[in-house]
Amino acid sequence: MDTPSGTIHALLLAQERGTPMKRVSEAQALEGRGFVGDRHGKKKPFGKRQLLLLDEASHGALRLGPGELKENVVISGLPLESLPPGQRLALGSEVVVELTEPCVPCSKLEHIRPGLLKESWGQRGQLAKVLRGGTVREGDGVRLLDVNPDAPRPIRPKLP
């Protein structure tokens, strides 16, 4: 599939704990780590949360702006929540990621807005690992690739 399925709307880096995300026009992805300059890539190399991808529709539904849910990549035009773990995506022409599992909302969301924890179920995005590094830019296309048949299929958590 050569035509983009979506577009990168925003790229964000997690700085120090408790500080706002930093929006950048381009980011360097490292295989097995995440984005250069993002604190999550330093914590657990080769972990399941190297990047957090979120679709732009979730921002609209939750009335939030880029970075408020601590996501690294905001994608428009692609319903991320409907994709299975193991789905591989090409971000731009260089970077390939694989979705590992849905991001489960946590109690920290209540500090953003009371009720956001419950509102965000099914709209919190997908965790991903970087299979092939490179540079990705805002405005780059996002393409669906294959699905890893050996990817673990976690049980989706139930709503609270």
PDB file of C-alpha atoms in Angstrom, residues 2 10 16 24 35 37 41 48 52 71-72 80 85 87 103 106 108 112-113 131 134 138-139 151:
ATOM      1  CA  ASP A   2       1.800   3.124  -1.248  1.00  0.00           C
ATOM      2  CA  ALA A  10       2.006  16.731  15.525  1.00  0.00           C
ATOM      3  CA  GLU A  16      11.211  16.110  32.568  1.00  0.00           C
ATOM      4  CA  VAL A  24       8.777  19.718  17.394  1.00  0.00           C
ATOM      5  CA  PHE A  35      12.474   9.570  19.870  1.00  0.00           C
ATOM      6  CA  GLY A  37      15.249  13.671  23.447  1.00  0.00           C
ATOM      7  CA  GLY A  41      13.252   6.178  25.337  1.00  0.00           C
ATOM      8  CA  LYS A  48       6.583  -1.736  24.763  1.00  0.00           C
ATOM      9  CA  LEU A  52       2.535   6.782  22.181  1.00  0.00           C
ATOM     10  CA  GLU A  71       1.424  11.360  23.253  1.00  0.00           C
ATOM     11  CA  ASN A  72       4.433  11.526  20.926  1.00  0.00           C
ATOM     12  CA  LEU A  80      -5.685   4.022  15.561  1.00  0.00           C
ATOM     13  CA  PRO A  85      -1.479  -5.053  18.358  1.00  0.00           C
ATOM     14  CA  GLN A  87       0.017  -3.629  13.218  1.00  0.00           C
ATOM     15  CA  CYS A 103      -2.671   2.799  26.248  1.00  0.00           C
ATOM     16  CA  CYS A 106      -4.596   6.280  34.408  1.00  0.00           C
ATOM     17  CA  LYS A 108      -3.218  11.218  36.285  1.00  0.00           C
ATOM     18  CA  ILE A 112      -6.054  17.520  33.627  1.00  0.00           C
ATOM     19  CA  ARG A 113      -9.835  17.557  33.995  1.00  0.00           C
ATOM     20  CA  LEU A 131      11.374  -1.245  14.361  1.00  0.00           C
ATOM     21  CA  GLY A 134      15.002   7.582  10.947  1.00  0.00           C
ATOM     22  CA  GLU A 138       4.959  16.909  10.790  1.00  0.00           C
ATOM     23  CA  GLY A 139       2.979  16.552   7.568  1.00  0.00           C
ATOM     24  CA  ALA A 151       2.582 -10.140  18.294  1.00  0.00           C
TER      25      ALA A 151
END
